[in-house]
C-alpha positions as CSV (number, residue, x, y, z in Angstrom):
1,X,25.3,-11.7,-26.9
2,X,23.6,-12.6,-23.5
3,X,24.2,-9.5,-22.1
4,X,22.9,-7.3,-24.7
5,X,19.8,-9.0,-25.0
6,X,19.1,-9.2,-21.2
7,X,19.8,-5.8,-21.3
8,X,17.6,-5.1,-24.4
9,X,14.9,-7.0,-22.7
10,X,15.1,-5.1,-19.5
11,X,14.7,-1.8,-20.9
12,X,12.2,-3.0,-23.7
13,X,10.2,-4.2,-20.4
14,X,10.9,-0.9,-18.8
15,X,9.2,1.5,-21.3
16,X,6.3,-0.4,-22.3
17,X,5.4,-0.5,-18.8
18,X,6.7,3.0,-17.8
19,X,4.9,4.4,-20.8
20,X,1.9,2.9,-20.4
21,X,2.4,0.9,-23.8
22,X,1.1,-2.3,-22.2
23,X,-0.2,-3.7,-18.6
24,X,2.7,-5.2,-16.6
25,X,0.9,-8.8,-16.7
26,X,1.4,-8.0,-20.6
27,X,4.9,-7.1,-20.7
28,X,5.7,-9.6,-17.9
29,X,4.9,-12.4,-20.7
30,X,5.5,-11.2,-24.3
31,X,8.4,-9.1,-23.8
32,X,10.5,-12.2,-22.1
33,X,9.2,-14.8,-24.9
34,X,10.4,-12.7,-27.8
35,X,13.6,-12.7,-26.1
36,X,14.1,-15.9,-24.9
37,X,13.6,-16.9,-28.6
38,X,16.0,-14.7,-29.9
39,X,18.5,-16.3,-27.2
40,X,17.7,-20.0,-29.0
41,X,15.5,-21.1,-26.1
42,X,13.2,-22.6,-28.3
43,X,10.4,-25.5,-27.1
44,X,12.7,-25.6,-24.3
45,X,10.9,-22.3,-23.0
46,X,7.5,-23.4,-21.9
47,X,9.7,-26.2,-19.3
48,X,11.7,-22.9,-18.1
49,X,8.6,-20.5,-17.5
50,X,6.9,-23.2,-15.7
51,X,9.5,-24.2,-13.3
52,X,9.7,-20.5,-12.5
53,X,6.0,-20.3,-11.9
54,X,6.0,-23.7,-9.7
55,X,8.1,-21.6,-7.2
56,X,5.7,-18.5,-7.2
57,X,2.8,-20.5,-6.6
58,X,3.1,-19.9,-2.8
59,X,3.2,-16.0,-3.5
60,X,1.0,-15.8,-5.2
61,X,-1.7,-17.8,-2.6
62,X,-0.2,-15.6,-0.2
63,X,-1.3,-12.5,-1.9
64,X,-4.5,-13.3,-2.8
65,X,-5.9,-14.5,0.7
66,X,-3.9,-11.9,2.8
67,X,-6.2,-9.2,0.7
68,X,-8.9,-11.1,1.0
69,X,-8.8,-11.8,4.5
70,X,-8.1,-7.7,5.3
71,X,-10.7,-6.8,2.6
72,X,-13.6,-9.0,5.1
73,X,-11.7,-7.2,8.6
74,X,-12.8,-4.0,6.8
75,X,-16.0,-5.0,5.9
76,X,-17.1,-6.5,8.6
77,X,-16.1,-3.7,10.5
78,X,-12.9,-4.8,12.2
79,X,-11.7,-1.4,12.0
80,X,-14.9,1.0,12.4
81,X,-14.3,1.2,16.2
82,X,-10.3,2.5,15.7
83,X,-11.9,5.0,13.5
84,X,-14.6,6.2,16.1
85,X,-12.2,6.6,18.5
86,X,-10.0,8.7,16.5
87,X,-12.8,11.2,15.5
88,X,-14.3,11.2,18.6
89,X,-10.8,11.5,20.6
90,X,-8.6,13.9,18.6
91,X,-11.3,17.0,19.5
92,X,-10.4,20.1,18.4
93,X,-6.3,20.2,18.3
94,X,-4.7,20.4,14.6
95,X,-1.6,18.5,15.9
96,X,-3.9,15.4,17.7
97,X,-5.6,15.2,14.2
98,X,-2.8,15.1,12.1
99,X,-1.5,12.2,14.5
100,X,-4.7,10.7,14.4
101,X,-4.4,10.9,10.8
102,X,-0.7,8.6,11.0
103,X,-2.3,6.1,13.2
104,X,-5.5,5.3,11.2
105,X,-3.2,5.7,8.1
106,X,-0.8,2.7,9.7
107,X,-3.5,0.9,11.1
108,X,-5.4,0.5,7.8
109,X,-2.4,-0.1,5.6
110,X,-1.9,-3.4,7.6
111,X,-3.9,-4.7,4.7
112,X,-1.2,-3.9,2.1
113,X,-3.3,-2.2,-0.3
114,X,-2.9,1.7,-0.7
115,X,-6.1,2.3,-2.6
116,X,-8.2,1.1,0.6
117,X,-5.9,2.7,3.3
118,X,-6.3,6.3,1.0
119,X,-10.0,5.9,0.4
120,X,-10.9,5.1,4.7
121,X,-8.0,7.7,5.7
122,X,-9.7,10.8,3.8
123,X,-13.1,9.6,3.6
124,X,-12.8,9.5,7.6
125,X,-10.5,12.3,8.4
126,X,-10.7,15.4,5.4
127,X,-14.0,16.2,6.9
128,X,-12.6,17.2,10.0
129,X,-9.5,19.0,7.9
130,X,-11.9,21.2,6.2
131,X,-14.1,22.4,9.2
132,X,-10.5,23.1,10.9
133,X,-9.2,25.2,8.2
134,X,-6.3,22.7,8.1
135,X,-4.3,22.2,5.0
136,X,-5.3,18.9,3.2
137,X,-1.8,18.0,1.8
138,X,-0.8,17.9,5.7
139,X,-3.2,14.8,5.0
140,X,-1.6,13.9,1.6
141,X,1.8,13.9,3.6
142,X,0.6,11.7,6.0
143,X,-1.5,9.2,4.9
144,X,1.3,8.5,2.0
145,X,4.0,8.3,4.6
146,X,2.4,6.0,6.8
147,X,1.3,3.6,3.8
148,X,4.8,4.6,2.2
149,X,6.8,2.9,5.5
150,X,4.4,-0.2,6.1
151,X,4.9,-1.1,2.4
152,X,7.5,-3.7,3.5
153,X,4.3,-5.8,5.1
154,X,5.4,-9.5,3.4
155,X,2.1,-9.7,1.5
156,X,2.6,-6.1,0.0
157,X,4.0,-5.9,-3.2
158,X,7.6,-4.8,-2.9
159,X,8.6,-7.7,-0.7
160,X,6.6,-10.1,-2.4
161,X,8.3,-8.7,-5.9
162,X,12.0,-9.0,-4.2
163,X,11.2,-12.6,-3.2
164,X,9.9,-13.6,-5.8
165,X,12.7,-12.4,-8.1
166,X,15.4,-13.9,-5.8
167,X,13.1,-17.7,-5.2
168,X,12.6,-16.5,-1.5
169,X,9.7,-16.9,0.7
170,X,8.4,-13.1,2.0
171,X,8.8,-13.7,5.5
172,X,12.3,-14.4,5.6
173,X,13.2,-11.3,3.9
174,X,10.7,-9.6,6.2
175,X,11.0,-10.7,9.7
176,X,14.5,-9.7,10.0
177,X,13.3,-6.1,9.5
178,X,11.1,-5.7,12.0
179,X,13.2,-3.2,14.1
180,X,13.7,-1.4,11.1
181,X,10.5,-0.8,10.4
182,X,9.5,-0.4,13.7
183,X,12.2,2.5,13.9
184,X,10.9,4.2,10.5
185,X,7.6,4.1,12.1
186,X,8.1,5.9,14.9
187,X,9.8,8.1,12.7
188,X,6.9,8.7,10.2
189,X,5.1,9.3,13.4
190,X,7.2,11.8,15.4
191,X,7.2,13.9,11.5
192,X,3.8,13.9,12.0
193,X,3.3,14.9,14.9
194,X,5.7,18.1,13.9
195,X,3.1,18.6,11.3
196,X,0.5,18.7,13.4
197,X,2.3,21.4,16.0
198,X,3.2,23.2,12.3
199,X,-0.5,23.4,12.1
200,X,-1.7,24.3,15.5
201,X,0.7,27.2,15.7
202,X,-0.4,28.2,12.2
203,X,-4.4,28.5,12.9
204,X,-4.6,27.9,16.6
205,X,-7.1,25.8,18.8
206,X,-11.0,26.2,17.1
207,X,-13.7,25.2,18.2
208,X,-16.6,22.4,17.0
209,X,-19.2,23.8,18.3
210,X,-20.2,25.4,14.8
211,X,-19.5,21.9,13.5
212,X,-22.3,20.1,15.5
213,X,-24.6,22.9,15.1
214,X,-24.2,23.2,11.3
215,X,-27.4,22.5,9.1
216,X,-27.3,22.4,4.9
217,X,-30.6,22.7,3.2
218,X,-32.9,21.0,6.1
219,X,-30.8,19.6,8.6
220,X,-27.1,18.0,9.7
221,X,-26.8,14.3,9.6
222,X,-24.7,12.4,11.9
223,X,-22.3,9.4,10.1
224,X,-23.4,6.8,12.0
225,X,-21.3,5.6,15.5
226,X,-18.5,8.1,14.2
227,X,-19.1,11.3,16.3
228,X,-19.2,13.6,13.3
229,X,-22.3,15.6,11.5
230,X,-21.7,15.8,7.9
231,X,-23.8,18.1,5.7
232,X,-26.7,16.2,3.8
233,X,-26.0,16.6,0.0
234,X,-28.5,18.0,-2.3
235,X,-30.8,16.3,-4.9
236,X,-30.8,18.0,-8.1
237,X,-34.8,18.9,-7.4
238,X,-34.2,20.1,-3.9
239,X,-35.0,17.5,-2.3
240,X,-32.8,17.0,1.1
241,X,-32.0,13.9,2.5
242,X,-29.1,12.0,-0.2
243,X,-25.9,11.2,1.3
244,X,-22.6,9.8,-0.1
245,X,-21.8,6.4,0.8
246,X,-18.2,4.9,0.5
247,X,-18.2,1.0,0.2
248,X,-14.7,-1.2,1.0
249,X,-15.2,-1.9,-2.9
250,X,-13.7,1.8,-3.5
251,X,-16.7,2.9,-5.3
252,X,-18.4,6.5,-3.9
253,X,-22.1,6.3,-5.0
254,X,-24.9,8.9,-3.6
255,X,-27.7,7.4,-2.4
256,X,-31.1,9.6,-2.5
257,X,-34.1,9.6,-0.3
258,X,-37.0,11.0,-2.7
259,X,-38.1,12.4,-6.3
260,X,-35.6,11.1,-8.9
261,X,-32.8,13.7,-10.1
262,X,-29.2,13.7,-9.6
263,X,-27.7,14.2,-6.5
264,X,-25.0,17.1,-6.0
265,X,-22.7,17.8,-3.1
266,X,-23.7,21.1,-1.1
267,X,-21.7,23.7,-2.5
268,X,-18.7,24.8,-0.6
269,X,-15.4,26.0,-2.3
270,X,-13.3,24.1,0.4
271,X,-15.4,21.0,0.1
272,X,-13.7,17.8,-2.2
273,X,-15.5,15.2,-3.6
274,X,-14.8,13.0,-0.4
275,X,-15.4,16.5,2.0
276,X,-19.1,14.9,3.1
277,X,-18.2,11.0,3.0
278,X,-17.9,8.5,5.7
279,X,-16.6,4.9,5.6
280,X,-20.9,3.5,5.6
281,X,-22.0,3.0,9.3
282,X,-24.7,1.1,7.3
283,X,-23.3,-1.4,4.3
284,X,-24.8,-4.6,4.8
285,X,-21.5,-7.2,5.8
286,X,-20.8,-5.2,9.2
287,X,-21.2,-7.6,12.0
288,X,-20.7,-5.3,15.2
289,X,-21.7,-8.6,17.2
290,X,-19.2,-10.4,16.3
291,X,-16.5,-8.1,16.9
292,X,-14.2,-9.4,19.0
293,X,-13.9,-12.3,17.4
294,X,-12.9,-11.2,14.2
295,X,-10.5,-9.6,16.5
296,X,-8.8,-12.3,17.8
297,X,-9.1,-14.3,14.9
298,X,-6.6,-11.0,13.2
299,X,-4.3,-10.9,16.2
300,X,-4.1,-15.2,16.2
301,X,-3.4,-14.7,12.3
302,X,-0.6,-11.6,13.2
303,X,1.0,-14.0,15.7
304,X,1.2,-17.1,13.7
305,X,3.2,-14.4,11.1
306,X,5.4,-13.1,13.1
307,X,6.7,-16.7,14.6
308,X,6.6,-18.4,11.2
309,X,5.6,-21.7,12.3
310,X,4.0,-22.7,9.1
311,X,3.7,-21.2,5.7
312,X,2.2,-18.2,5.9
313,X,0.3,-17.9,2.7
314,X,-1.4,-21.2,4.7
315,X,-2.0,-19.1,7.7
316,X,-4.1,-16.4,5.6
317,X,-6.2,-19.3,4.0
318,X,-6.9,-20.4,7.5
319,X,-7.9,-17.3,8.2
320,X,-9.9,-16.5,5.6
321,X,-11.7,-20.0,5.7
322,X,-13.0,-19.1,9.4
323,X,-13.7,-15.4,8.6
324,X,-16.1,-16.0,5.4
325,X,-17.6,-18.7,8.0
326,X,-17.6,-16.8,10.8
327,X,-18.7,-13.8,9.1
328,X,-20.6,-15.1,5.9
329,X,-22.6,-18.2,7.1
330,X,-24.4,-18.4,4.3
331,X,-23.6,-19.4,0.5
332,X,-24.5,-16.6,-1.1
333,X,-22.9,-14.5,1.2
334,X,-19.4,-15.8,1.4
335,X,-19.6,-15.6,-2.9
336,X,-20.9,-12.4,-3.2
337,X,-17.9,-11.6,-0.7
338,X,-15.4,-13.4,-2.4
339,X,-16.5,-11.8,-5.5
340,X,-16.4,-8.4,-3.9
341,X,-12.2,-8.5,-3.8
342,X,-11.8,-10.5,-7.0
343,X,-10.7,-7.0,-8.8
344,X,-8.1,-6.6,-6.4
345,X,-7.1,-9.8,-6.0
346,X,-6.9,-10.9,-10.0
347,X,-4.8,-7.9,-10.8
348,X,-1.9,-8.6,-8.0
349,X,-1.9,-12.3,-9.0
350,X,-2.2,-12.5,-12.2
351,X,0.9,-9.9,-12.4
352,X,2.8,-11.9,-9.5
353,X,2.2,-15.6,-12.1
354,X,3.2,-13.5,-15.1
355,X,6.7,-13.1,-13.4
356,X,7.3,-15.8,-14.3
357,X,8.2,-15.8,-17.6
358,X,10.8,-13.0,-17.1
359,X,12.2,-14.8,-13.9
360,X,12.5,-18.6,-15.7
361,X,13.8,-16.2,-19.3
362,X,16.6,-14.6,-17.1
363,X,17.5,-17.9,-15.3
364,X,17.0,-20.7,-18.0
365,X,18.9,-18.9,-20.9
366,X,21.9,-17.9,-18.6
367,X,20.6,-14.0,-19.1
368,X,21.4,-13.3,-15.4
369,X,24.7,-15.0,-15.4
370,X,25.9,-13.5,-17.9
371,X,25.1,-9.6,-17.3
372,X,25.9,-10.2,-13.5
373,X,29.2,-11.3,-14.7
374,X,29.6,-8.0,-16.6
375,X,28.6,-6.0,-13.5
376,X,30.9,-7.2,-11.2
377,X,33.8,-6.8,-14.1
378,X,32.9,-3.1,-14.4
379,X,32.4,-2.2,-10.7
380,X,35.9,-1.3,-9.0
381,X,36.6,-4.6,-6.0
382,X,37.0,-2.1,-3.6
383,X,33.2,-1.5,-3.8
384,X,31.9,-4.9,-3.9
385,X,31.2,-5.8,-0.3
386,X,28.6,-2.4,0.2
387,X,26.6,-4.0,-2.5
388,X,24.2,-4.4,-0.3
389,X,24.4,-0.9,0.9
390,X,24.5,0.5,-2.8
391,X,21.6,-1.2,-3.2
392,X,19.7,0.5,-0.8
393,X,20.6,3.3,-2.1
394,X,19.9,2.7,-5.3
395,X,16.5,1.9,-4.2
396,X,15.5,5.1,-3.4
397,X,16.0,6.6,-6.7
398,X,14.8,3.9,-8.9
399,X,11.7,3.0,-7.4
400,X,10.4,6.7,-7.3
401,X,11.1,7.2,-11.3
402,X,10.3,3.3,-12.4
403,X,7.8,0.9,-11.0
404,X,8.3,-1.8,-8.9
405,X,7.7,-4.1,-11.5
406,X,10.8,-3.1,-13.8
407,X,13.2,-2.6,-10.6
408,X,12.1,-5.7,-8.9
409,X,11.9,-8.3,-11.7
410,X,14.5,-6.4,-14.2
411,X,17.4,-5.2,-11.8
412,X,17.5,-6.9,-8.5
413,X,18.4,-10.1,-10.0
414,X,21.1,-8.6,-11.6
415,X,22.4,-7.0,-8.5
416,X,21.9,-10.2,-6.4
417,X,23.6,-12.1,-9.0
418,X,26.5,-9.5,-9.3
419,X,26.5,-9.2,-5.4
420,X,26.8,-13.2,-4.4
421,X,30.1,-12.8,-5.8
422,X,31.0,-11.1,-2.5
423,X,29.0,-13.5,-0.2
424,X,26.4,-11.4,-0.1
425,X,23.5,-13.4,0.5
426,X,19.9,-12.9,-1.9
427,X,18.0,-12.2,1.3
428,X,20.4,-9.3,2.3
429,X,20.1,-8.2,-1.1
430,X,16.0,-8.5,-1.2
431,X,16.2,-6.7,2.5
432,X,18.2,-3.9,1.1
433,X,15.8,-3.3,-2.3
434,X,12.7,-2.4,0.0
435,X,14.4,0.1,1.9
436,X,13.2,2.6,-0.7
437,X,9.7,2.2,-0.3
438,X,8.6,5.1,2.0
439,X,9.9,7.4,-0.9
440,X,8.3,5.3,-3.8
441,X,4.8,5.2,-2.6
442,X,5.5,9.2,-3.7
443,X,5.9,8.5,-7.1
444,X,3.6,9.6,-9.9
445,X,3.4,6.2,-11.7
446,X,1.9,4.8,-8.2
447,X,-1.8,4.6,-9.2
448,X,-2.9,5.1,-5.2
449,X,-0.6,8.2,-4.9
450,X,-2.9,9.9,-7.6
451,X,-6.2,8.4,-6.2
452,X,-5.3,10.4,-2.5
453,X,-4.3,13.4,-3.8
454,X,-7.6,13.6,-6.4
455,X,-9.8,12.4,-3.4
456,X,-8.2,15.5,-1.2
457,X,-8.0,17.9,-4.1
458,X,-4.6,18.4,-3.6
459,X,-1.9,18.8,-5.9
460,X,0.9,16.5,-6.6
461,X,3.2,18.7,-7.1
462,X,2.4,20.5,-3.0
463,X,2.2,17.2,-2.3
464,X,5.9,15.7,-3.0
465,X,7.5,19.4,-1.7
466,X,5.7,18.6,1.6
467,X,6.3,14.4,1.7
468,X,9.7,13.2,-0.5
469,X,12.0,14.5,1.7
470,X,10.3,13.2,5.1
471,X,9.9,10.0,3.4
472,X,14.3,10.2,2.5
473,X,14.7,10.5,6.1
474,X,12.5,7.4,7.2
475,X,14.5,5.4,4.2
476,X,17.6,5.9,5.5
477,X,16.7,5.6,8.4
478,X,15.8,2.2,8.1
479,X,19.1,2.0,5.9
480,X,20.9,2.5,9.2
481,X,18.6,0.5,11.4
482,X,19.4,-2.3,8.9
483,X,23.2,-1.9,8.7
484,X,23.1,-1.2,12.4
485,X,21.5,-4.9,12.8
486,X,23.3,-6.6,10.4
487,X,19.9,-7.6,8.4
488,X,21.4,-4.9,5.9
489,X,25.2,-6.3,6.0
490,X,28.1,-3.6,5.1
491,X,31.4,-4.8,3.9
C-alpha cells in the first residue's frame, strides 16, 4: 500500500506541476498532506514536516543571501567593467563575439539565476549580433549553454534541490565536482568558439565603421562606458531623444526626454525588443568608486566557498551584511535594496521550505523505504553498483521533459534509497543527478529558456536543433570527468 501511494503521490505531484495546474510551492504542500493522511499519518504529520524543514533551514538562508548578495554585485556595477571590456575588445570578428558572448554568459551566471544572466547577456551583446549580420540563436546557443553548465553552482537550484532531498549540505555535493565542471566548461567554451569560426566563415570580417557613424531620427547615442552607439528610439510625436533602460530588476522601461506620447523602437525588421538596450550606465545604486572593493569582498566570499571553513549560507550573510553597508550606507537605501530582490528571493525559498512537506511525507510514513525496496527487487543485481552511473544518465532525460522540482524531490530519493543498498553513498547519488543540467536548462518548462529566446526573437524550436546536442556532449562529459575522478563512483 506504501508503494502505490508514494507512487500515486509522485506522479499526482508531477502533473499538477508539469501542467501548470498549481505553483510548485503549492503542490510541494497539499499534494504530500493528502497523502500522508491517506497513509494514517494523522496529528503525527505537522511533527514530521517540521523536522524536515529544521534541516532545510540552512538552504534555504543560503539561497536567499547568495542571490541577494550577486543581485547588489550587479547593481552596483561589479560587473559593468567585464562587460565594457568585452564590447570594446571583441571588434569586429564573429568568432571573438560569439566567445565573448560564453565568457560574459559564464561570468554573469555566477549569480545562479538565469533570468539575470539572459537579460545582461542579450541586452549587452544582440546589439552587436544585429549590426554583424550574425544569427541570434548562435546567441540563444550560447548564453543557454554557458548558464546550462554553471547550473551546478551550490546556491543554484539543482544542487540545492539534490541536497536538500538527500539531508545534505550543497557544498559537499559540489566541491567534489569542481574538475568536472571545470572540464564541461572549457568544453561549452571550445563549442563556442566553433560557432563563432561557423560564423566568420559564413559572413566574413565587417566592418563598424557604419556602426559608429549611424544616426536614427536626430542622432546616435552612445550606452554609457560601454563603447557601443545604439539608435535613440522614437517617441510616438517625433520627438527624439527616449531610450530603453534595462534595470537588474528585469523590468525594460523607455524613458522619454520631451512631449508626452508613447515611445516606440526605431523600426528595423532585424531589430528585437532588446536590439537598442544596454545594461543602464546610469541606474542610481552603481558605485564605480567603490569598485574594487566590492571586488575583493566577491573574491574573499568565492574563497571562503571553495575551502568550506564555515557554513557557507553564513559566508553569503557576511557578505551581504558588508555589501548593503558598504554599498547602501544609508537606511533607506539598503531597504529599498533589499526590497529590490525580494521577488526573486521569496519564490526560491518559499519553494525550497515547501519541500518539506514532501521530504518529512516520504521519510516519516516509510514512503521511501518502501518503494526503494521495490526498486532494487525489480532491477537485475548485476546492475546495481552503476546506480550511480544510471542515474546520471537518467538525468539527462528527465530533467529536460520534467522540472527539477518533480525529479529532485519525487525521484532522487527513491534512487538514493534504492542505490545505498549497493554502498552507494547519497552524495554520489546527489553528484550524479546534476550531471544533466547543461541539457535541462534547454527545456521548454524552464521559464528563463523562454525569456532568452523571446528577448532574441528567436525560435525555440532553432534554438534546441542548434544547443541540445552540444549541451549532451558537455553532460557526459562531466559524466566521465566524474567517473574518471571517482566523485561519480562506477561499480
Amino acid at each position: 500500500m506504501l508503494v502505490i501511494l508514494g507512487f500515486t503521490m509522485i506522479l499526482a505531484f508531477m502533473v499538477l506541476i508539469m501542467t501548470k495546474r498549481l505553483t510548485p510551492m503549492v503542490a510541494l504542500i497539499l499534494v504530500p498532506t493528502i497523502f500522508g493522511l491517506f497513509a494514517g499519518a494523522g496529528l503525527g504529520l505537522g511533527d514530521m514536516v517540521i523536522s524536515a524543514i529544521g534541516d532545510m533551514a540552512p538552504t534555504a538562508a543560503l539561497l536567499m543571501f547568495a542571490i541577494m548578495y550577486f543581485g547588489i554585485m550587479i547593481d552596483v556595477g561589479l560587473f559593468d567593467p567585464l562587460i565594457r571590456f568585452i564590447t570594446r575588445t571583441l571588434g569586429n570578428d564573429p568568432a571573438k563575439v560569439v566567445l565573448g558572448t560564453a565568457l560574459l554568459a559564464g561570468a554573469v551566471s555566477l549569480d545562479g539565476d538565469g533570468s539575470t544572466t539572459f537579460i545582461i547577456t542579450t541586452s549587452a551583446m544582440l546589439p552587436l549580433y544585429l549590426r554583424l549580420g550574425m544569427s541570434p540563436v548562435v546567441l540563444t546557443c550560447v548564453a543557454g549553454l554557458m548558464n546550462g553548465t554553471l547550473n551546478i553552482v551550490p546556491w543554484g537550484g539543482p544542487t540545492v534541490r539534490a541536497a536538500t532531498a538527500l539531508g545534505l549540505q550543497p557544498t559537499d555535493v559540489f566541491v567534489p565536482m569542481i574538475p568536472s565542471l571545470a572540464v564541461g566548461l572549457a568544453v561549452a567554451l571550445g563549442l563556442s568558439w566553433l560557432l563563432g569560426l561557423s560564423e566568420r566563415r559564413r559572413i566574413g570580417r565587417l566592418s563598424l565603421d557604419g556602426l559608429d557613424e549611424m544616426q536614427a531620427d536626430g542622432g546616435s547615442t552612445r550606452a554609457g562606458r560601454f563603447g557601443m552607439r545604439v539608435p535613440q528610439l522614437r517617441s510616438g510625436v517625433g520627438t527624439p531623444g527616449a531610450r530603453a533602460v534595462l534595470g537588474t530588476t528585469n523590468m525594460l522601461t523607455i524613458q522619454g526626454s520631451g512631449a508626452a506620447g508613447p515611445a516606440v523602437l526605431t523600426e528595423d525588421e532585424r531589430d528585437t525588443a532588446m536590439a537598442d538596450t544596454m545594461l543602464s550606465p546610469d541606474r542610481p545604486t552603481l558605485r564605480p568608486k567603490l569598485i574594487w572593493l566590492n571586488l575583493a569582498l566577491t573574491v574573499a566570499v568565492m574563497v571562503l566557498l571553495v575551502l568550506d571553513v564555515m557554513p557557507l549560507a553564513f559566508v553569503f550573510m557576511i557578505g551581504t551584511g558588508i555589501a548593503l553597508v558598504l554599498n547602501f550606507p544609508k537606511l533607506k537605501e539598503q531597504s529599498a535594496e533589499i526590497v529590490a530582490h525580494a521577488p526573486s528571493i521569496v519564490g526560491v525559498v518559499s519553494m525550497v521550505l515547501a519541500a518539506g512537506v514532501l521530504v518529512g511525507v516520504l521519510d516519516g510514513t516509510g514512503m521511501v523505504t518502501a518503494m526503494a525496496d521495490w526498486v532494487v527487487d525489480i532491477v537485475p543485481p548485476a546492475l546495481g553498483p552503476f546506480f550511480a552511473v544510471i542515474t546520471g544518465l537518467l538525468s539527462i532525460p528527465m530533467t529536460f521533459f520534467m522540472s527539477n522540482d518533480a525529479f529532485y524531490y519525487g525521484i532522487l530519493p527513491i534512487l538514493a534509497e534504492s542505490a545505498a543498498t549497493y554502498g552507494i553513498a547519497p552524495v554520489e547519488m546527489a553528484r550524479a543527478s546534476v550531471i544533466g543540467q547543461p541539457v535541462h536548462l534547454q527545456s521548454p518548462l524552464v521559464p528563463a529558456i523562454l525569456l532568452l529566446v523571446s528577448l532574441a526573437n528567436v525560435n525555440l524550436g532553432d534554438h534546441h536543433k542548434k544547443v541540445l546536442w552540444r549541451a549532451l556532449v558537455v553532460s557526459l562529459v562531466m559524466l566521465a570527468v566524474g567517473v574518471l575522478l571517482g566523485s561519480v563512483p562506477l561499480g
